[in-house]
Amino acid sequence: MFAFLLVIMLLTAINYQNSLIYLMTFLLGAVFVAAMHQTHRNLSGLELALIKAGEGFAGDDIPFTFRAAASDENAAAIQLSTTDRHLEHQNVLAGEPLDLVFLVKSTARGYLGMDQLRIETRFPFGLLSAWSWLRPVANGVVYPRPISPPDKGMSSTEGDDESEERSADGHDHAELRPWRTGDLSQRVLWKRYARSGDMIIAHWEGEQGSPQWLDYGAFPGVDQELRLSYLSAQVLEREKSGHPFGLRLPGQVIDPDGGAAHKVRCLRALALFGVPNPLNRVAA
C-alpha cells in the first residue's frame, strides 16, 4: 500500500509538474529505504538462546526462559510469538542480556516442546517486518494434574517382611540394599566396601517407624492417567506434611526421602512414566 501510494504520487507529480509533490514522493521513498535497512539492522546480531525449559502441572502455563543479547547496538521492540501466543515488545540493550519468559500452554503430562518460535521486529516505523525462527531442542516437563484419591489410606507401607525386621524397642534399624545410580554417597557403607568391594546402601529408620510408600498398584482397576493424578496429589500432600515417602512405579522405584528436591524427582517420574524421550527420536 505504501509503494502504491508512492506510485500514485509520482504519476500525479509528473502530470501536474508539481515540485512539492515531487519532493514529498522522493522524501517518503527515502524514508521507506531507510526503514528497510534499519528494520533489518535492528534484528541483525541479536542472539537468543533457551536457558531453561520450565516444569508445571497439566493445564498450567509452562515457562520457557530465553536469554536475549544484542551485540553492538540496541535491539528495540522485539516480539516473540508462536501460532497462538505472543510476548509483548521488549527492548534489548547492547551489552545487557535480558531474560524473557515465554509461557506455553500445557494440556497433558509428559514432555512439552516448542516447534518454533518467531522473533520479529517492525522497528522503527512499522512499515516493514524483519523476522527469524528459533527451534528449541530442550523440552519442558508437565506433571500429572493432582486429583485427590477417594481413599487416602491407599498408600502402602514397606511390607510385612520388612516390618517384622524392625526393632520392637524403637531403636534405629538399617535396611541394606545394593548401590544404584543416583544414590547419595553419604549412604554407602564405605568400610564394608573396603572389605568386600561391594557398594551397599543403608537406609536408617528411627523411632518414627518406616516411611510410607506411594504405590502405583494401590489403585487396582483405575485408569493409568487417573492413577498418576492420584499419586501426584499424594506426593504434594506428603511433601507438605514433611514426612518421608517413597514411590513405586512399574519398573521404577524411588527410595523414601523428603524435601523439595525429592518431591520434584517423584513428580518428574510420574510425568514421564511410559513417555518416550523426543530427543531420542531426533538423534535417531
PDB file of C-alpha atoms in Angstrom:
ATOM      1  CA  MET A   1       0.000   0.000   0.000  1.00  0.00           C
ATOM      2  CA  PHE A   2       2.847   2.375   0.787  1.00  0.00           C
ATOM      3  CA  ALA A   3       4.537   1.606  -2.541  1.00  0.00           C
ATOM      4  CA  PHE A   4       1.203   2.017  -4.351  1.00  0.00           C
ATOM      5  CA  LEU A   5       0.814   5.428  -2.698  1.00  0.00           C
ATOM      6  CA  LEU A   6       4.264   6.483  -3.898  1.00  0.00           C
ATOM      7  CA  VAL A   7       3.452   5.431  -7.482  1.00  0.00           C
ATOM      8  CA  ILE A   8       0.207   7.454  -7.438  1.00  0.00           C
ATOM      9  CA  MET A   9       2.034  10.484  -6.028  1.00  0.00           C
ATOM     10  CA  LEU A  10       4.775  10.191  -8.666  1.00  0.00           C
ATOM     11  CA  LEU A  11       2.237   9.982 -11.504  1.00  0.00           C
ATOM     12  CA  THR A  12       0.416  12.975 -10.078  1.00  0.00           C
ATOM     13  CA  ALA A  13       3.639  14.981  -9.837  1.00  0.00           C
ATOM     14  CA  ILE A  14       4.544  14.120 -13.454  1.00  0.00           C
ATOM     15  CA  ASN A  15       1.078  15.012 -14.693  1.00  0.00           C
ATOM     16  CA  TYR A  16       0.879  18.389 -12.931  1.00  0.00           C
ATOM     17  CA  GLN A  17       4.639  19.105 -12.831  1.00  0.00           C
ATOM     18  CA  ASN A  18       4.267  19.981  -9.155  1.00  0.00           C
ATOM     19  CA  SER A  19       7.595  20.340  -7.370  1.00  0.00           C
ATOM     20  CA  LEU A  20       6.054  19.917  -3.883  1.00  0.00           C
ATOM     21  CA  ILE A  21       4.543  16.545  -4.833  1.00  0.00           C
ATOM     22  CA  TYR A  22       7.910  15.511  -6.278  1.00  0.00           C
ATOM     23  CA  LEU A  23       9.573  16.475  -3.002  1.00  0.00           C
ATOM     24  CA  MET A  24       7.070  14.523  -0.884  1.00  0.00           C
ATOM     25  CA  THR A  25       7.312  11.467  -3.149  1.00  0.00           C
ATOM     26  CA  PHE A  26      11.091  11.248  -3.014  1.00  0.00           C
ATOM     27  CA  LEU A  27      11.140  12.087   0.696  1.00  0.00           C
ATOM     28  CA  LEU A  28       8.715   9.260   1.532  1.00  0.00           C
ATOM     29  CA  GLY A  29      10.655   6.924  -0.763  1.00  0.00           C
ATOM     30  CA  ALA A  30      13.861   7.732   1.144  1.00  0.00           C
ATOM     31  CA  VAL A  31      12.044   7.042   4.421  1.00  0.00           C
ATOM     32  CA  PHE A  32      10.980   3.659   3.062  1.00  0.00           C
ATOM     33  CA  VAL A  33      14.545   2.694   2.069  1.00  0.00           C
ATOM     34  CA  ALA A  34      15.907   3.881   5.437  1.00  0.00           C
ATOM     35  CA  ALA A  35      13.228   1.914   7.291  1.00  0.00           C
ATOM     36  CA  MET A  36      14.151  -1.239   5.339  1.00  0.00           C
ATOM     37  CA  HIS A  37      17.799  -1.034   6.396  1.00  0.00           C
ATOM     38  CA  GLN A  38      17.041  -0.009   9.972  1.00  0.00           C
ATOM     39  CA  THR A  39      14.476  -2.789  10.457  1.00  0.00           C
ATOM     40  CA  HIS A  40      16.930  -5.427   9.280  1.00  0.00           C
ATOM     41  CA  ARG A  41      19.736  -3.886  11.332  1.00  0.00           C
ATOM     42  CA  ASN A  42      17.547  -3.900  14.442  1.00  0.00           C
ATOM     43  CA  LEU A  43      17.298  -7.708  14.351  1.00  0.00           C
ATOM     44  CA  SER A  44      20.753  -8.450  12.907  1.00  0.00           C
ATOM     45  CA  GLY A  45      23.255  -9.523  15.568  1.00  0.00           C
ATOM     46  CA  LEU A  46      20.614 -10.412  18.145  1.00  0.00           C
ATOM     47  CA  GLU A  47      21.362 -13.669  19.983  1.00  0.00           C
ATOM     48  CA  LEU A  48      18.526 -15.640  21.549  1.00  0.00           C
ATOM     49  CA  ALA A  49      19.010 -18.893  23.458  1.00  0.00           C
ATOM     50  CA  LEU A  50      16.769 -21.123  25.554  1.00  0.00           C
ATOM     51  CA  ILE A  51      18.354 -21.328  29.011  1.00  0.00           C
ATOM     52  CA  LYS A  52      15.606 -23.136  30.916  1.00  0.00           C
ATOM     53  CA  ALA A  53      12.594 -25.220  29.934  1.00  0.00           C
ATOM     54  CA  GLY A  54      10.109 -24.998  32.768  1.00  0.00           C
ATOM     55  CA  GLU A  55       8.026 -27.550  34.626  1.00  0.00           C
ATOM     56  CA  GLY A  56       4.474 -27.481  35.895  1.00  0.00           C
ATOM     57  CA  PHE A  57       1.171 -29.314  36.111  1.00  0.00           C
ATOM     58  CA  ALA A  58      -1.068 -30.253  33.209  1.00  0.00           C
ATOM     59  CA  GLY A  59      -3.342 -27.376  32.257  1.00  0.00           C
ATOM     60  CA  ASP A  60      -0.943 -24.709  33.533  1.00  0.00           C
ATOM     61  CA  ASP A  61       1.219 -22.311  31.554  1.00  0.00           C
ATOM     62  CA  ILE A  62       4.766 -23.685  31.465  1.00  0.00           C
ATOM     63  CA  PRO A  63       7.503 -21.011  31.445  1.00  0.00           C
ATOM     64  CA  PHE A  64      10.329 -21.191  28.906  1.00  0.00           C
ATOM     65  CA  THR A  65      13.131 -18.771  29.757  1.00  0.00           C
ATOM     66  CA  PHE A  66      15.137 -17.292  26.887  1.00  0.00           C
ATOM     67  CA  ARG A  67      18.189 -15.025  27.122  1.00  0.00           C
ATOM     68  CA  ALA A  68      18.473 -12.263  24.539  1.00  0.00           C
ATOM     69  CA  ALA A  69      21.703 -10.392  23.918  1.00  0.00           C
ATOM     70  CA  ALA A  70      22.337  -7.563  21.445  1.00  0.00           C
ATOM     71  CA  SER A  71      25.836  -7.338  20.028  1.00  0.00           C
ATOM     72  CA  ASP A  72      26.804  -3.738  19.216  1.00  0.00           C
ATOM     73  CA  GLU A  73      23.575  -1.761  19.121  1.00  0.00           C
ATOM     74  CA  ASN A  74      20.283  -1.872  20.961  1.00  0.00           C
ATOM     75  CA  ALA A  75      17.544  -4.146  19.638  1.00  0.00           C
ATOM     76  CA  ALA A  76      14.254  -2.288  20.044  1.00  0.00           C
ATOM     77  CA  ALA A  77      10.687  -3.579  20.075  1.00  0.00           C
ATOM     78  CA  ILE A  78      11.471  -7.304  19.749  1.00  0.00           C
ATOM     79  CA  GLN A  79       8.430  -9.572  19.799  1.00  0.00           C
ATOM     80  CA  LEU A  80       8.366 -13.347  20.417  1.00  0.00           C
ATOM     81  CA  SER A  81       5.394 -15.325  19.178  1.00  0.00           C
ATOM     82  CA  THR A  82       4.019 -18.756  18.328  1.00  0.00           C
ATOM     83  CA  THR A  83       0.867 -19.649  16.455  1.00  0.00           C
ATOM     84  CA  ASP A  84      -1.355 -18.892  19.449  1.00  0.00           C
ATOM     85  CA  ARG A  85       0.668 -16.738  21.830  1.00  0.00           C
ATOM     86  CA  HIS A  86       2.979 -13.765  21.815  1.00  0.00           C
ATOM     87  CA  LEU A  87       5.205 -11.829  24.193  1.00  0.00           C
ATOM     88  CA  GLU A  88       4.828  -8.059  24.168  1.00  0.00           C
ATOM     89  CA  HIS A  89       7.570  -5.924  22.659  1.00  0.00           C
ATOM     90  CA  GLN A  90      10.852  -5.980  24.559  1.00  0.00           C
ATOM     91  CA  ASN A  91      13.907  -3.747  24.252  1.00  0.00           C
ATOM     92  CA  VAL A  92      17.314  -5.437  24.481  1.00  0.00           C
ATOM     93  CA  LEU A  93      20.143  -3.044  25.300  1.00  0.00           C
ATOM     94  CA  ALA A  94      23.610  -3.636  23.889  1.00  0.00           C
ATOM     95  CA  GLY A  95      25.858  -5.381  26.401  1.00  0.00           C
ATOM     96  CA  GLU A  96      22.968  -6.064  28.803  1.00  0.00           C
ATOM     97  CA  PRO A  97      21.488  -9.565  28.340  1.00  0.00           C
ATOM     98  CA  LEU A  98      17.781  -9.761  29.048  1.00  0.00           C
ATOM     99  CA  ASP A  99      15.881 -12.845  30.225  1.00  0.00           C
ATOM    100  CA  LEU A 100      12.497 -13.290  28.551  1.00  0.00           C
ATOM    101  CA  VAL A 101       9.878 -15.688  29.914  1.00  0.00           C
ATOM    102  CA  PHE A 102       7.545 -17.155  27.313  1.00  0.00           C
ATOM    103  CA  LEU A 103       4.521 -19.098  28.599  1.00  0.00           C
ATOM    104  CA  VAL A 104       3.394 -22.221  26.749  1.00  0.00           C
ATOM    105  CA  LYS A 105       0.001 -23.793  27.447  1.00  0.00           C
ATOM    106  CA  SER A 106       0.125 -27.436  28.522  1.00  0.00           C
ATOM    107  CA  THR A 107      -2.663 -29.934  28.015  1.00  0.00           C
ATOM    108  CA  ALA A 108      -1.327 -33.347  29.069  1.00  0.00           C
ATOM    109  CA  ARG A 109       1.515 -34.766  31.132  1.00  0.00           C
ATOM    110  CA  GLY A 110       4.849 -35.642  29.588  1.00  0.00           C
ATOM    111  CA  TYR A 111       7.333 -33.631  27.581  1.00  0.00           C
ATOM    112  CA  LEU A 112       6.332 -30.191  26.334  1.00  0.00           C
ATOM    113  CA  GLY A 113       8.232 -28.741  23.420  1.00  0.00           C
ATOM    114  CA  MET A 114       8.053 -25.737  21.127  1.00  0.00           C
ATOM    115  CA  ASP A 115       8.058 -26.473  17.404  1.00  0.00           C
ATOM    116  CA  GLN A 116       9.251 -22.996  16.519  1.00  0.00           C
ATOM    117  CA  LEU A 117       9.408 -19.509  17.967  1.00  0.00           C
ATOM    118  CA  ARG A 118       9.153 -16.431  15.763  1.00  0.00           C
ATOM    119  CA  ILE A 119      11.367 -13.434  16.575  1.00  0.00           C
ATOM    120  CA  GLU A 120      10.050 -10.333  14.867  1.00  0.00           C
ATOM    121  CA  THR A 121      10.590  -6.566  14.768  1.00  0.00           C
ATOM    122  CA  ARG A 122       8.802  -3.720  12.966  1.00  0.00           C
ATOM    123  CA  PHE A 123      11.055  -1.001  14.317  1.00  0.00           C
ATOM    124  CA  PRO A 124      11.249   1.913  13.591  1.00  0.00           C
ATOM    125  CA  PHE A 125       8.167   2.873  11.560  1.00  0.00           C
ATOM    126  CA  GLY A 126       6.153  -0.333  11.316  1.00  0.00           C
ATOM    127  CA  LEU A 127       6.334  -0.259   7.519  1.00  0.00           C
ATOM    128  CA  LEU A 128       8.374  -3.452   7.247  1.00  0.00           C
ATOM    129  CA  SER A 129       8.812  -6.605   9.277  1.00  0.00           C
ATOM    130  CA  ALA A 130      12.060  -8.498   9.833  1.00  0.00           C
ATOM    131  CA  TRP A 131      11.854 -11.932  11.409  1.00  0.00           C
ATOM    132  CA  SER A 132      13.706 -15.143  12.150  1.00  0.00           C
ATOM    133  CA  TRP A 133      12.867 -18.558  13.630  1.00  0.00           C
ATOM    134  CA  LEU A 134      14.163 -20.362  16.682  1.00  0.00           C
ATOM    135  CA  ARG A 135      13.515 -24.089  17.110  1.00  0.00           C
ATOM    136  CA  PRO A 136      14.334 -25.032  20.740  1.00  0.00           C
ATOM    137  CA  VAL A 137      15.585 -28.572  21.280  1.00  0.00           C
ATOM    138  CA  ALA A 138      15.006 -28.784  25.036  1.00  0.00           C
ATOM    139  CA  ASN A 139      11.577 -29.759  26.373  1.00  0.00           C
ATOM    140  CA  GLY A 140       9.667 -28.782  29.462  1.00  0.00           C
ATOM    141  CA  VAL A 141       8.104 -31.359  31.761  1.00  0.00           C
ATOM    142  CA  VAL A 142       4.390 -31.447  32.567  1.00  0.00           C
ATOM    143  CA  TYR A 143       3.343 -33.211  35.770  1.00  0.00           C
ATOM    144  CA  PRO A 144       0.023 -35.066  36.066  1.00  0.00           C
ATOM    145  CA  ARG A 145      -2.771 -32.852  37.281  1.00  0.00           C
ATOM    146  CA  PRO A 146      -3.219 -33.578  41.028  1.00  0.00           C
ATOM    147  CA  ILE A 147      -6.511 -35.287  41.878  1.00  0.00           C
ATOM    148  CA  SER A 148      -7.187 -36.380  45.432  1.00  0.00           C
ATOM    149  CA  PRO A 149      -7.904 -40.120  45.578  1.00  0.00           C
ATOM    150  CA  PRO A 150     -11.243 -41.169  47.055  1.00  0.00           C
ATOM    151  CA  ASP A 151      -9.493 -43.237  49.733  1.00  0.00           C
ATOM    152  CA  LYS A 152      -6.423 -41.538  51.198  1.00  0.00           C
ATOM    153  CA  GLY A 153      -5.471 -44.646  53.077  1.00  0.00           C
ATOM    154  CA  MET A 154      -4.432 -46.431  49.898  1.00  0.00           C
ATOM    155  CA  SER A 155      -0.705 -45.719  50.295  1.00  0.00           C
ATOM    156  CA  SER A 156       1.157 -48.834  51.337  1.00  0.00           C
ATOM    157  CA  THR A 157       3.880 -49.476  53.870  1.00  0.00           C
ATOM    158  CA  GLU A 158       7.146 -51.232  53.201  1.00  0.00           C
ATOM    159  CA  GLY A 159       5.659 -54.691  53.553  1.00  0.00           C
ATOM    160  CA  ASP A 160       5.158 -57.428  56.092  1.00  0.00           C
ATOM    161  CA  ASP A 161       8.653 -58.879  55.766  1.00  0.00           C
ATOM    162  CA  GLU A 162      10.344 -55.548  56.419  1.00  0.00           C
ATOM    163  CA  SER A 163       8.021 -54.663  59.281  1.00  0.00           C
ATOM    164  CA  GLU A 164       8.931 -57.912  61.004  1.00  0.00           C
ATOM    165  CA  GLU A 165      12.596 -56.907  60.814  1.00  0.00           C
ATOM    166  CA  ARG A 166      12.093 -53.617  62.611  1.00  0.00           C
ATOM    167  CA  SER A 167      13.270 -53.369  66.190  1.00  0.00           C
ATOM    168  CA  ALA A 168      10.421 -53.700  68.642  1.00  0.00           C
ATOM    169  CA  ASP A 169      12.033 -51.386  71.180  1.00  0.00           C
ATOM    170  CA  GLY A 170      12.174 -48.412  68.759  1.00  0.00           C
ATOM    171  CA  HIS A 171      15.939 -48.402  68.219  1.00  0.00           C
ATOM    172  CA  ASP A 172      17.373 -47.478  64.807  1.00  0.00           C
ATOM    173  CA  HIS A 173      17.395 -50.194  62.209  1.00  0.00           C
ATOM    174  CA  ALA A 174      19.170 -50.216  58.845  1.00  0.00           C
ATOM    175  CA  GLU A 175      17.770 -51.584  55.603  1.00  0.00           C
ATOM    176  CA  LEU A 176      20.580 -52.737  53.306  1.00  0.00           C
ATOM    177  CA  ARG A 177      20.480 -52.975  49.530  1.00  0.00           C
ATOM    178  CA  PRO A 178      22.941 -52.762  46.594  1.00  0.00           C
ATOM    179  CA  TRP A 179      24.002 -49.363  45.290  1.00  0.00           C
ATOM    180  CA  ARG A 180      22.043 -47.929  42.347  1.00  0.00           C
ATOM    181  CA  THR A 181      22.719 -44.943  40.115  1.00  0.00           C
ATOM    182  CA  GLY A 182      21.531 -41.760  41.815  1.00  0.00           C
ATOM    183  CA  ASP A 183      22.095 -42.926  45.396  1.00  0.00           C
ATOM    184  CA  LEU A 184      23.760 -40.487  47.757  1.00  0.00           C
ATOM    185  CA  SER A 185      27.380 -41.250  48.582  1.00  0.00           C
ATOM    186  CA  GLN A 186      26.690 -40.497  52.263  1.00  0.00           C
ATOM    187  CA  ARG A 187      24.589 -43.668  52.491  1.00  0.00           C
ATOM    188  CA  VAL A 188      27.307 -46.005  51.200  1.00  0.00           C
ATOM    189  CA  LEU A 189      28.844 -48.332  53.781  1.00  0.00           C
ATOM    190  CA  TRP A 190      32.432 -47.485  52.886  1.00  0.00           C
ATOM    191  CA  LYS A 191      34.033 -49.811  55.465  1.00  0.00           C
ATOM    192  CA  ARG A 192      32.121 -52.721  54.013  1.00  0.00           C
ATOM    193  CA  TYR A 193      33.101 -51.580  50.508  1.00  0.00           C
ATOM    194  CA  ALA A 194      36.769 -51.558  51.569  1.00  0.00           C
ATOM    195  CA  ARG A 195      36.491 -55.142  52.827  1.00  0.00           C
ATOM    196  CA  SER A 196      34.378 -56.759  50.125  1.00  0.00           C
ATOM    197  CA  GLY A 197      34.336 -54.359  47.200  1.00  0.00           C
ATOM    198  CA  ASP A 198      30.511 -54.329  47.211  1.00  0.00           C
ATOM    199  CA  MET A 199      28.791 -50.960  47.379  1.00  0.00           C
ATOM    200  CA  ILE A 200      25.927 -51.303  49.858  1.00  0.00           C
ATOM    201  CA  ILE A 201      23.401 -48.594  50.718  1.00  0.00           C
ATOM    202  CA  ALA A 202      21.999 -48.301  54.255  1.00  0.00           C
ATOM    203  CA  HIS A 203      18.617 -46.692  54.973  1.00  0.00           C
ATOM    204  CA  TRP A 204      18.239 -45.900  58.673  1.00  0.00           C
ATOM    205  CA  GLU A 205      14.886 -45.912  60.398  1.00  0.00           C
ATOM    206  CA  GLY A 206      14.298 -44.470  63.845  1.00  0.00           C
ATOM    207  CA  GLU A 207      11.500 -44.260  66.360  1.00  0.00           C
ATOM    208  CA  GLN A 208       9.071 -42.853  63.797  1.00  0.00           C
ATOM    209  CA  GLY A 209       8.996 -46.202  62.006  1.00  0.00           C
ATOM    210  CA  SER A 210       9.001 -46.943  58.288  1.00  0.00           C
ATOM    211  CA  PRO A 211       8.249 -44.253  55.710  1.00  0.00           C
ATOM    212  CA  GLN A 212       5.092 -44.815  53.703  1.00  0.00           C
ATOM    213  CA  TRP A 213       5.231 -45.804  50.087  1.00  0.00           C
ATOM    214  CA  LEU A 214       3.092 -44.305  47.353  1.00  0.00           C
ATOM    215  CA  ASP A 215       2.325 -47.277  45.148  1.00  0.00           C
ATOM    216  CA  TYR A 216       1.057 -47.372  41.559  1.00  0.00           C
ATOM    217  CA  GLY A 217      -0.509 -50.753  42.359  1.00  0.00           C
ATOM    218  CA  ALA A 218      -2.581 -49.325  45.223  1.00  0.00           C
ATOM    219  CA  PHE A 219      -5.366 -48.318  42.827  1.00  0.00           C
ATOM    220  CA  PRO A 220      -6.497 -51.526  41.109  1.00  0.00           C
ATOM    221  CA  GLY A 221      -8.908 -51.123  38.222  1.00  0.00           C
ATOM    222  CA  VAL A 222      -8.193 -47.394  37.840  1.00  0.00           C
ATOM    223  CA  ASP A 223      -7.136 -45.849  34.528  1.00  0.00           C
ATOM    224  CA  GLN A 224      -3.394 -45.187  34.232  1.00  0.00           C
ATOM    225  CA  GLU A 225      -3.673 -41.402  33.884  1.00  0.00           C
ATOM    226  CA  LEU A 226      -6.022 -41.212  36.843  1.00  0.00           C
ATOM    227  CA  ARG A 227      -3.631 -43.331  38.926  1.00  0.00           C
ATOM    228  CA  LEU A 228      -0.819 -40.926  38.145  1.00  0.00           C
ATOM    229  CA  SER A 229      -3.002 -37.964  39.075  1.00  0.00           C
ATOM    230  CA  TYR A 230      -3.828 -39.650  42.395  1.00  0.00           C
ATOM    231  CA  LEU A 231      -0.136 -40.246  43.062  1.00  0.00           C
ATOM    232  CA  SER A 232       0.689 -36.648  42.094  1.00  0.00           C
ATOM    233  CA  ALA A 233      -1.760 -35.383  44.715  1.00  0.00           C
ATOM    234  CA  GLN A 234      -0.330 -37.755  47.309  1.00  0.00           C
ATOM    235  CA  VAL A 235       3.231 -36.583  46.576  1.00  0.00           C
ATOM    236  CA  LEU A 236       2.215 -32.976  47.235  1.00  0.00           C
ATOM    237  CA  GLU A 237       0.372 -33.969  50.376  1.00  0.00           C
ATOM    238  CA  ARG A 238       3.279 -35.982  51.805  1.00  0.00           C
ATOM    239  CA  GLU A 239       5.847 -33.300  50.970  1.00  0.00           C
ATOM    240  CA  LYS A 240       3.678 -30.669  52.642  1.00  0.00           C
ATOM    241  CA  SER A 241       3.399 -32.800  55.794  1.00  0.00           C
ATOM    242  CA  GLY A 242       7.181 -33.136  55.965  1.00  0.00           C
ATOM    243  CA  HIS A 243       7.105 -36.929  56.315  1.00  0.00           C
ATOM    244  CA  PRO A 244       9.463 -39.077  54.205  1.00  0.00           C
ATOM    245  CA  PHE A 245       7.915 -41.189  51.471  1.00  0.00           C
ATOM    246  CA  GLY A 246       8.896 -43.389  48.570  1.00  0.00           C
ATOM    247  CA  LEU A 247       7.338 -44.003  45.166  1.00  0.00           C
ATOM    248  CA  ARG A 248       6.788 -47.324  43.410  1.00  0.00           C
ATOM    249  CA  LEU A 249       6.050 -47.404  39.699  1.00  0.00           C
ATOM    250  CA  PRO A 250       6.227 -50.383  37.336  1.00  0.00           C
ATOM    251  CA  GLY A 251       9.899 -50.712  36.506  1.00  0.00           C
ATOM    252  CA  GLN A 252      10.975 -47.831  38.726  1.00  0.00           C
ATOM    253  CA  VAL A 253      11.387 -47.343  42.477  1.00  0.00           C
ATOM    254  CA  ILE A 254      12.309 -44.073  44.185  1.00  0.00           C
ATOM    255  CA  ASP A 255      13.564 -44.669  47.704  1.00  0.00           C
ATOM    256  CA  PRO A 256      11.986 -42.870  50.649  1.00  0.00           C
ATOM    257  CA  ASP A 257      13.248 -39.361  51.254  1.00  0.00           C
ATOM    258  CA  GLY A 258      11.947 -35.873  51.895  1.00  0.00           C
ATOM    259  CA  GLY A 259      12.346 -32.273  50.809  1.00  0.00           C
ATOM    260  CA  ALA A 260      11.602 -30.225  47.705  1.00  0.00           C
ATOM    261  CA  ALA A 261      14.168 -31.999  45.516  1.00  0.00           C
ATOM    262  CA  HIS A 262      12.632 -35.386  46.331  1.00  0.00           C
ATOM    263  CA  LYS A 263       9.168 -34.038  45.522  1.00  0.00           C
ATOM    264  CA  VAL A 264      10.342 -32.802  42.114  1.00  0.00           C
ATOM    265  CA  ARG A 265      12.046 -36.139  41.407  1.00  0.00           C
ATOM    266  CA  CYS A 266       8.830 -38.030  42.135  1.00  0.00           C
ATOM    267  CA  LEU A 267       6.690 -35.639  40.098  1.00  0.00           C
ATOM    268  CA  ARG A 268       9.071 -35.936  37.150  1.00  0.00           C
ATOM    269  CA  ALA A 269       8.898 -39.732  37.384  1.00  0.00           C
ATOM    270  CA  LEU A 270       5.093 -39.531  37.272  1.00  0.00           C
ATOM    271  CA  ALA A 271       5.170 -37.061  34.391  1.00  0.00           C
ATOM    272  CA  LEU A 272       7.490 -39.144  32.220  1.00  0.00           C
ATOM    273  CA  PHE A 273       6.130 -42.593  33.109  1.00  0.00           C
ATOM    274  CA  GLY A 274       5.716 -44.501  29.855  1.00  0.00           C
ATOM    275  CA  VAL A 275       6.554 -41.436  27.734  1.00  0.00           C
ATOM    276  CA  PRO A 276       9.398 -41.768  25.189  1.00  0.00           C
ATOM    277  CA  ASN A 277      12.008 -39.019  25.124  1.00  0.00           C
ATOM    278  CA  PRO A 278      11.533 -36.966  21.935  1.00  0.00           C
ATOM    279  CA  LEU A 279      15.255 -36.137  21.870  1.00  0.00           C
ATOM    280  CA  ASN A 280      15.981 -39.824  21.238  1.00  0.00           C
ATOM    281  CA  ARG A 281      13.813 -39.735  18.119  1.00  0.00           C
ATOM    282  CA  VAL A 282      15.604 -36.606  16.908  1.00  0.00           C
ATOM    283  CA  ALA A 283      19.002 -38.268  17.422  1.00  0.00           C
ATOM    284  CA  ALA A 284      17.831 -41.364  15.568  1.00  0.00           C
TER     285      ALA A 284
END
